[in-house]
Short mmCIF file of C-alpha atoms and ligand atoms in Angstrom, two decimals:
data_model
loop_
_atom_site.label_atom_id
_atom_site.label_comp_id
_atom_site.label_asym_id
_atom_site.label_seq_id
_atom_site.Cartn_x
_atom_site.Cartn_y
_atom_site.Cartn_z
CA MET X 1 13.94 -11.88 -28.01
CA PRO X 2 14.01 -9.03 -30.52
CA PRO X 3 12.99 -5.53 -29.40
CA ASN X 4 9.29 -5.10 -28.77
CA GLN X 5 8.43 -3.36 -32.02
CA GLN X 6 9.79 -6.15 -34.08
CA ILE X 7 7.84 -8.91 -32.33
CA THR X 8 4.89 -9.82 -34.46
CA GLU X 9 3.69 -12.88 -32.66
CA LEU X 10 4.06 -14.36 -29.25
CA THR X 11 3.72 -18.17 -28.93
CA LEU X 12 3.26 -19.03 -25.29
CA PRO X 13 1.93 -21.93 -23.22
CA LEU X 14 -1.69 -21.53 -22.23
CA PHE X 15 -1.97 -19.11 -19.29
CA ASP X 16 -2.98 -19.70 -15.69
CA ASP X 17 -5.50 -17.25 -14.41
CA PHE X 18 -5.10 -17.15 -10.65
CA HIS X 19 -8.21 -15.04 -10.02
CA LEU X 20 -11.38 -15.55 -12.11
CA HIS X 21 -15.12 -15.17 -11.67
CA LEU X 22 -17.09 -17.60 -13.79
CA ARG X 23 -20.53 -17.00 -12.17
CA ALA X 24 -23.10 -19.74 -12.38
CA GLY X 25 -25.98 -21.19 -14.40
CA ASN X 26 -26.39 -19.99 -17.98
CA ALA X 27 -23.49 -17.54 -17.61
CA LEU X 28 -21.00 -20.43 -17.60
CA LYS X 29 -21.43 -21.05 -21.30
CA ARG X 30 -19.86 -17.70 -22.11
CA THR X 31 -17.33 -17.45 -19.20
CA VAL X 32 -15.92 -20.97 -19.39
CA SER X 33 -15.67 -20.88 -23.16
CA ASP X 34 -13.88 -17.55 -23.17
CA ALA X 35 -11.44 -18.39 -20.36
CA SER X 36 -10.64 -21.90 -21.47
CA PHE X 37 -9.58 -20.60 -24.84
CA TRP X 38 -6.47 -19.11 -23.38
CA ALA X 39 -6.16 -20.47 -19.82
CA ARG X 40 -5.37 -24.02 -18.91
CA ARG X 41 -6.15 -23.45 -15.23
CA ALA X 42 -7.94 -20.86 -13.21
CA ILE X 43 -8.63 -20.20 -9.51
CA VAL X 44 -12.42 -19.81 -9.46
CA MET X 45 -13.84 -17.31 -7.11
CA PRO X 46 -16.61 -18.48 -4.68
CA ASN X 47 -18.71 -15.31 -4.45
CA LEU X 48 -21.88 -16.85 -5.86
CA GLN X 49 -25.28 -16.42 -4.36
CA PRO X 50 -25.34 -18.32 -2.01
CA PRO X 51 -21.60 -18.26 -1.49
CA VAL X 52 -19.58 -21.44 -2.12
CA ASP X 53 -18.80 -22.13 1.46
CA ASN X 54 -19.08 -25.93 1.81
CA PHE X 55 -17.75 -28.94 -0.03
CA ASP X 56 -20.99 -29.92 -1.70
CA LEU X 57 -21.50 -26.53 -3.17
CA ALA X 58 -17.90 -26.55 -4.47
CA ASP X 59 -18.33 -30.04 -5.89
CA ASN X 60 -21.53 -29.08 -7.70
CA TYR X 61 -19.97 -25.84 -8.96
CA ARG X 62 -16.95 -27.70 -10.33
CA ALA X 63 -19.26 -30.17 -12.10
CA ASP X 64 -21.21 -27.28 -13.68
CA ILE X 65 -18.01 -25.63 -14.84
CA ILE X 66 -16.76 -28.94 -16.36
CA LYS X 67 -20.00 -29.37 -18.30
CA ASN X 68 -19.40 -26.07 -20.00
CA ILE X 69 -15.89 -26.67 -21.16
CA PRO X 70 -15.95 -26.81 -24.97
CA ALA X 71 -14.96 -30.17 -26.49
CA GLY X 72 -11.26 -30.66 -27.02
CA ARG X 73 -10.15 -28.14 -24.33
CA ASN X 74 -8.22 -28.90 -21.28
CA PHE X 75 -9.26 -26.63 -18.47
CA GLU X 76 -8.80 -27.13 -14.78
CA ALA X 77 -10.96 -25.19 -12.32
CA LEU X 78 -9.04 -24.72 -9.02
CA MET X 79 -11.89 -24.45 -6.52
CA THR X 80 -12.08 -22.07 -3.56
CA LEU X 81 -14.27 -21.78 -0.49
CA TYR X 82 -15.77 -18.52 0.64
CA LEU X 83 -14.81 -17.54 4.17
CA SER X 84 -18.16 -17.21 5.84
CA GLU X 85 -19.42 -18.17 9.31
CA ASN X 86 -19.96 -21.71 7.93
CA ILE X 87 -16.24 -22.27 7.59
CA LYS X 88 -14.93 -24.05 10.68
CA THR X 89 -11.56 -25.41 11.53
CA ASP X 90 -12.84 -28.84 10.60
CA THR X 91 -13.60 -27.52 7.10
CA VAL X 92 -10.00 -26.39 6.82
CA LYS X 93 -8.75 -29.76 8.01
CA GLN X 94 -10.57 -31.54 5.22
CA ALA X 95 -10.13 -28.90 2.52
CA LYS X 96 -7.22 -30.39 0.64
CA GLU X 97 -8.57 -33.91 0.51
CA ARG X 98 -11.92 -32.50 -0.62
CA GLY X 99 -10.23 -30.83 -3.59
CA ILE X 100 -10.24 -27.25 -2.34
CA PHE X 101 -7.32 -25.18 -3.54
CA ALA X 102 -7.65 -22.13 -1.37
CA ILE X 103 -9.97 -20.04 0.82
CA LYS X 104 -11.07 -16.55 -0.19
CA TRP X 105 -11.62 -13.86 2.39
CA TYR X 106 -13.95 -10.99 1.40
CA PRO X 107 -14.20 -8.54 4.20
CA LYS X 108 -17.95 -8.12 4.73
CA GLY X 109 -19.36 -5.48 2.42
CA ALA X 110 -16.19 -4.97 0.45
CA THR X 111 -17.53 -5.98 -2.99
CA THR X 112 -20.00 -8.13 -5.04
CA ASN X 113 -21.67 -10.76 -2.84
CA SER X 114 -19.55 -10.10 0.15
CA GLU X 115 -22.41 -9.72 2.61
CA GLN X 116 -21.62 -13.09 4.14
CA GLY X 117 -17.99 -12.24 4.51
CA ILE X 118 -16.38 -11.78 7.93
CA SER X 119 -15.74 -8.30 9.21
CA SER X 120 -13.59 -9.19 12.19
CA VAL X 121 -10.13 -10.44 11.42
CA GLN X 122 -9.78 -11.63 15.00
CA ALA X 123 -12.83 -13.90 14.56
CA CYS X 124 -10.97 -15.71 11.77
CA TYR X 125 -7.76 -16.34 13.77
CA PRO X 126 -8.60 -19.96 14.52
CA ILE X 127 -9.32 -20.54 10.83
CA PHE X 128 -6.12 -18.83 9.79
CA ALA X 129 -4.14 -20.91 12.31
CA GLU X 130 -5.53 -24.12 10.80
CA MET X 131 -4.90 -22.92 7.26
CA GLU X 132 -1.29 -22.13 8.18
CA LYS X 133 -0.86 -25.59 9.72
CA ARG X 134 -2.46 -27.37 6.76
CA GLY X 135 -0.84 -25.28 3.98
CA VAL X 136 -4.15 -23.96 2.63
CA PRO X 137 -3.59 -20.62 0.86
CA LEU X 138 -5.52 -17.53 1.95
CA LEU X 139 -6.70 -15.27 -0.90
CA ILE X 140 -7.54 -11.83 0.26
CA HIS X 141 -9.69 -9.05 -1.09
CA GLY X 142 -7.58 -6.41 0.60
CA GLU X 143 -9.75 -3.43 1.34
CA VAL X 144 -11.13 -2.07 4.60
CA THR X 145 -14.78 -1.30 4.54
CA ASP X 146 -14.97 1.42 7.25
CA THR X 147 -17.30 4.14 6.08
CA ASP X 148 -14.89 6.86 7.16
CA ILE X 149 -12.09 5.53 4.83
CA ASP X 150 -12.02 7.05 1.39
CA ILE X 151 -12.62 4.45 -1.35
CA PHE X 152 -9.24 5.32 -2.95
CA GLU X 153 -7.47 4.59 0.36
CA ARG X 154 -9.05 1.33 1.26
CA GLU X 155 -6.30 -0.90 -0.02
CA ALA X 156 -3.48 1.04 1.55
CA VAL X 157 -5.29 1.21 4.92
CA PHE X 158 -6.00 -2.52 4.73
CA ILE X 159 -2.31 -3.24 4.30
CA ASP X 160 -1.33 -1.14 7.29
CA ARG X 161 -4.13 -2.04 9.64
CA VAL X 162 -4.96 -5.65 8.79
CA LEU X 163 -2.36 -7.29 6.55
CA ILE X 164 0.79 -6.34 8.36
CA PRO X 165 -0.46 -7.64 11.73
CA LEU X 166 -1.86 -10.78 10.02
CA ARG X 167 1.44 -11.49 8.30
CA ARG X 168 3.24 -11.06 11.63
CA ASP X 169 0.82 -13.37 13.55
CA PHE X 170 0.89 -16.15 10.90
CA PRO X 171 4.32 -16.15 9.48
CA ALA X 172 3.91 -19.47 7.66
CA LEU X 173 0.45 -18.76 6.20
CA GLN X 174 0.44 -18.52 2.43
CA ILE X 175 -1.22 -15.28 1.46
CA THR X 176 -2.15 -13.80 -1.90
CA LEU X 177 -3.13 -10.19 -1.93
CA GLU X 178 -5.56 -10.17 -4.80
CA HIS X 179 -5.82 -7.58 -7.56
CA ILE X 180 -3.42 -5.04 -6.15
CA THR X 181 -4.01 -1.44 -7.28
CA THR X 182 -1.55 0.84 -5.49
CA ALA X 183 2.09 1.77 -5.29
CA ARG X 184 1.71 1.10 -1.59
CA ALA X 185 0.80 -2.50 -2.24
CA VAL X 186 3.85 -2.95 -4.55
CA GLU X 187 6.09 -1.37 -1.87
CA TYR X 188 4.61 -3.69 0.73
CA LEU X 189 5.17 -6.77 -1.37
CA LEU X 190 8.75 -5.80 -2.02
CA SER X 191 9.36 -5.31 1.69
CA ILE X 192 8.49 -8.89 2.78
CA PRO X 193 11.30 -11.30 3.45
CA GLU X 194 11.59 -13.98 0.80
CA ALA X 195 10.83 -16.82 3.19
CA GLU X 196 7.38 -15.48 3.87
CA LYS X 197 4.92 -16.78 1.32
CA THR X 198 3.23 -13.68 0.10
CA ALA X 199 2.31 -12.82 -3.48
CA ALA X 200 -0.04 -10.59 -5.41
CA THR X 201 -2.15 -10.85 -8.53
CA ILE X 202 -2.53 -8.02 -10.98
CA THR X 203 -5.48 -7.46 -13.37
CA PRO X 204 -5.21 -6.10 -16.92
CA GLN X 205 -7.38 -3.05 -16.13
CA HIS X 206 -5.09 -1.92 -13.38
CA LEU X 207 -2.09 -2.20 -15.65
CA LEU X 208 -3.69 -0.30 -18.53
CA PHE X 209 -5.88 2.31 -16.95
CA ASN X 210 -6.10 4.88 -14.22
CA ARG X 211 -9.20 6.53 -12.68
CA ASN X 212 -9.37 9.16 -15.39
CA GLN X 213 -10.53 6.38 -17.71
CA LEU X 214 -13.40 5.80 -15.30
CA LEU X 215 -14.38 9.41 -14.52
CA VAL X 216 -13.24 11.94 -17.03
CA GLY X 217 -15.70 13.06 -19.68
CA GLY X 218 -18.61 11.19 -18.12
CA ILE X 219 -18.76 8.20 -15.86
CA LYS X 220 -17.84 4.91 -17.65
CA PRO X 221 -19.37 2.09 -15.68
CA HIS X 222 -17.54 -0.63 -17.60
CA PHE X 223 -14.29 0.57 -16.10
CA TYR X 224 -15.65 0.31 -12.57
CA CYS X 225 -14.26 -2.52 -10.54
CA LEU X 226 -13.13 -3.01 -6.93
CA PRO X 227 -10.60 -2.15 -5.79
CA ILE X 228 -11.32 0.90 -7.93
CA LEU X 229 -8.87 2.12 -10.50
CA LYS X 230 -6.26 4.46 -8.88
CA CYS X 231 -4.01 7.24 -10.13
CA GLU X 232 -1.30 7.17 -12.78
CA THR X 233 1.51 6.84 -10.28
CA ASP X 234 -0.13 3.69 -8.97
CA ARG X 235 -0.67 2.29 -12.45
CA LYS X 236 3.02 2.85 -13.29
CA ALA X 237 4.11 1.11 -10.03
CA LEU X 238 1.99 -1.90 -10.94
CA LEU X 239 3.26 -2.03 -14.47
CA GLN X 240 6.78 -1.86 -13.18
CA ALA X 241 6.11 -4.67 -10.69
CA ALA X 242 4.38 -6.91 -13.21
CA THR X 243 7.11 -6.54 -15.79
CA SER X 244 10.04 -6.66 -13.31
CA GLY X 245 10.45 -10.42 -13.37
CA ASN X 246 9.81 -10.59 -9.65
CA PRO X 247 7.96 -13.90 -9.05
CA ARG X 248 5.74 -12.38 -6.30
CA PHE X 249 3.67 -10.72 -8.93
CA PHE X 250 1.56 -12.83 -11.27
CA LEU X 251 -1.51 -12.92 -13.42
CA GLY X 252 -5.05 -12.85 -12.01
CA THR X 253 -7.50 -11.20 -14.32
CA ASP X 254 -10.37 -10.75 -11.80
CA SER X 255 -12.52 -10.94 -14.88
CA ALA X 256 -15.97 -10.37 -13.34
CA PRO X 257 -18.95 -10.26 -15.64
CA HIS X 258 -22.19 -8.40 -14.92
CA ALA X 259 -24.89 -8.09 -17.46
CA GLN X 260 -24.94 -4.73 -19.26
CA HIS X 261 -28.08 -3.50 -17.46
CA LYS X 262 -26.51 -4.22 -14.04
CA LYS X 263 -23.49 -2.05 -14.91
CA GLU X 264 -25.37 0.76 -16.71
CA ASN X 265 -27.48 1.44 -13.70
CA SER X 266 -27.94 4.14 -11.08
CA CYS X 267 -26.16 1.68 -8.65
CA GLY X 268 -23.87 -0.15 -11.04
CA CYS X 269 -22.10 -3.38 -10.10
CA ALA X 270 -18.28 -3.58 -9.81
CA GLY X 271 -16.43 -5.74 -12.24
CA CYS X 272 -14.69 -5.70 -15.63
CA TYR X 273 -15.07 -8.54 -18.09
CA SER X 274 -11.64 -9.28 -19.51
CA ALA X 275 -11.85 -13.03 -20.12
CA TRP X 276 -12.82 -12.35 -23.70
CA ASN X 277 -9.25 -11.43 -24.61
CA ALA X 278 -7.17 -11.02 -21.43
CA PRO X 279 -3.88 -12.17 -23.00
CA ALA X 280 -4.16 -9.41 -25.64
CA LEU X 281 -4.78 -6.84 -22.88
CA TYR X 282 -1.77 -8.00 -20.95
CA ALA X 283 0.34 -7.95 -24.14
CA GLN X 284 -0.70 -4.34 -24.66
CA ALA X 285 0.39 -3.41 -21.16
CA PHE X 286 3.71 -5.31 -21.30
CA GLU X 287 4.45 -3.81 -24.72
CA GLU X 288 3.94 -0.33 -23.23
CA ALA X 289 6.62 -1.20 -20.68
CA GLY X 290 8.92 -2.62 -23.36
CA ALA X 291 8.79 -5.95 -21.60
CA LEU X 292 6.96 -8.44 -23.82
CA ASP X 293 9.70 -10.93 -22.90
CA LYS X 294 8.48 -10.81 -19.30
CA LEU X 295 4.90 -11.85 -20.08
CA GLU X 296 5.43 -15.62 -20.17
CA ASN X 297 6.72 -15.99 -16.57
CA PHE X 298 4.07 -13.57 -15.29
CA ALA X 299 1.28 -15.51 -17.07
CA CYS X 300 2.54 -19.15 -17.07
CA LYS X 301 5.10 -19.67 -14.35
CA PHE X 302 5.28 -17.43 -11.26
CA GLY X 303 1.83 -18.23 -9.98
CA ALA X 304 2.21 -21.92 -10.53
CA ASP X 305 5.56 -21.88 -8.69
CA PHE X 306 4.06 -19.92 -5.83
CA TYR X 307 1.21 -22.48 -5.45
CA ASP X 308 3.61 -25.29 -6.16
CA ILE X 309 1.62 -26.76 -9.04
CA ALA X 310 3.14 -28.17 -12.17
CA THR X 311 4.11 -26.01 -15.16
CA GLU X 312 4.47 -28.85 -17.58
CA ASN X 313 3.77 -28.11 -21.25
CA TYR X 314 0.30 -28.71 -22.56
CA GLU X 315 -0.28 -29.55 -26.19
CA ARG X 316 -2.04 -26.32 -26.97
CA VAL X 317 -0.19 -23.06 -27.22
CA LEU X 318 -1.52 -19.59 -27.36
CA LYS X 319 -0.70 -17.26 -30.18
CA ILE X 320 -0.93 -13.58 -29.59
CA SER X 321 -0.30 -11.68 -32.73
CA ARG X 322 0.40 -8.05 -33.47
CA GLU X 323 -2.69 -7.16 -35.34
CA GLU X 324 -4.66 -4.03 -34.77
CA ASN X 325 -8.21 -4.93 -33.89
CA THR X 326 -11.26 -3.51 -32.25
CA ILE X 327 -12.79 -5.11 -29.15
CA PRO X 328 -16.46 -5.97 -29.87
CA ALA X 329 -19.21 -3.63 -28.55
CA ASN X 330 -20.89 -6.44 -26.70
CA LEU X 331 -21.05 -10.16 -26.25
CA ASP X 332 -23.94 -12.58 -25.71
CA TYR X 333 -24.36 -13.43 -22.05
CA ALA X 334 -27.20 -15.85 -21.27
CA GLU X 335 -30.33 -13.78 -22.02
CA ASP X 336 -28.41 -10.55 -21.66
CA LYS X 337 -25.51 -8.68 -23.18
CA LEU X 338 -22.07 -8.24 -21.64
CA ILE X 339 -19.71 -5.39 -22.43
CA PRO X 340 -16.09 -6.57 -22.56
CA LEU X 341 -13.39 -4.43 -20.98
CA PHE X 342 -12.26 -1.65 -23.35
CA ALA X 343 -15.20 -2.47 -25.74
CA GLU X 344 -15.06 -0.70 -29.17
CA ASN X 345 -11.48 0.39 -28.53
CA LYS X 346 -8.43 -0.70 -30.52
CA LEU X 347 -5.65 -2.99 -29.29
CA ASN X 348 -2.38 -3.76 -31.04
CA TRP X 349 -2.70 -7.43 -30.10
CA GLN X 350 -5.09 -10.16 -30.84
CA ILE X 351 -5.42 -13.77 -29.57
CA LYS X 352 -6.20 -16.29 -32.27
CA LYS X 353 -9.69 -17.59 -31.66
CA ASN X 354 -10.72 -20.97 -33.00
O1 DOR U 401 -14.80 -5.54 -9.30
C1 DOR U 401 -14.96 -6.59 -8.69
N1 DOR U 401 -15.91 -7.48 -9.02
N2 DOR U 401 -14.23 -6.79 -7.60
C2 DOR U 401 -14.44 -7.88 -6.85
O2 DOR U 401 -13.80 -7.96 -5.83
C3 DOR U 401 -15.56 -8.79 -7.08
C4 DOR U 401 -15.92 -8.79 -8.51
C5 DOR U 401 -17.27 -9.44 -8.75
O3 DOR U 401 -17.43 -10.58 -8.33
O4 DOR U 401 -18.13 -8.86 -9.42
ZN1 ZN U 402 -12.44 -10.99 -7.86
#
């Protein structure tokens, strides 16, 4: 590949998004259309209201997603179950044959719609044991929720207090630490022996921005997500990890739409909507690191290898071109408006939209 500055267009296979919120109902028109433009598969998060914590809910949700795939597109929704008290070891036993790809654990109170999550890791041990036995991946929102722990420390404390013991107790459990945000998480991932199946997803916002973007010059709710943006040292560590070619780190946007009025609110919701143009956002970050040549494996291969799903070529390819453009101020979102991540700002890259 030529040096970064000389690359004017990237032609890549469609991406896999290994962490995506599509929401439900009328929202699906926007979210499925946007994501399926550039993603051929996505792991779909189950934090709906009520949570997707049984097979019927997952089947209905999948059917609703499929109805919203624009004609001519090939998009596979990899369905997850929400680890609530309704998940039993029997659920885990049947999960694979019922088309469930993974189980997501939201510690109770950690983020959007996590009220039905489980707060005690010990209470989940029988479930984790069954998942380990059956090869069902565990996706983790890795933050403690103790009120005495500073919001900027919640991921690091989770790693030390919860994840390290969990990893030790279930050495064969496949674990993805979702949307990592800290140098500590990177260091942890790098410390794990290769035989242990542990990986991490990284979002575009955590590669591009630090907490100044959120807090300096006025509070910017559209940069608020959880885990919250951290400091520049953390961002640099994430960028280094994502562009290092280490297969433990792969793409998961955590694109998480909330209507404009729910974000611009005295108690605004957490989540950044990146599904509009996520590949362009990632290209911007990889370009900054001088590593555009590392984007393809991060976006199209490492995650698929980790989950042992095929990486065969699809007919459609994605073109990301070097073309200065401004991200729209807002998007239609059912009856509301949605503000995309980095709205009204310029990017050097654009994905070709049909
Ligand atoms: O910012 C976030 N938004 N983080 C999450 O963990 C959940 C997500 C959402 O569903 O809104
Ligand atoms: Zn998420």
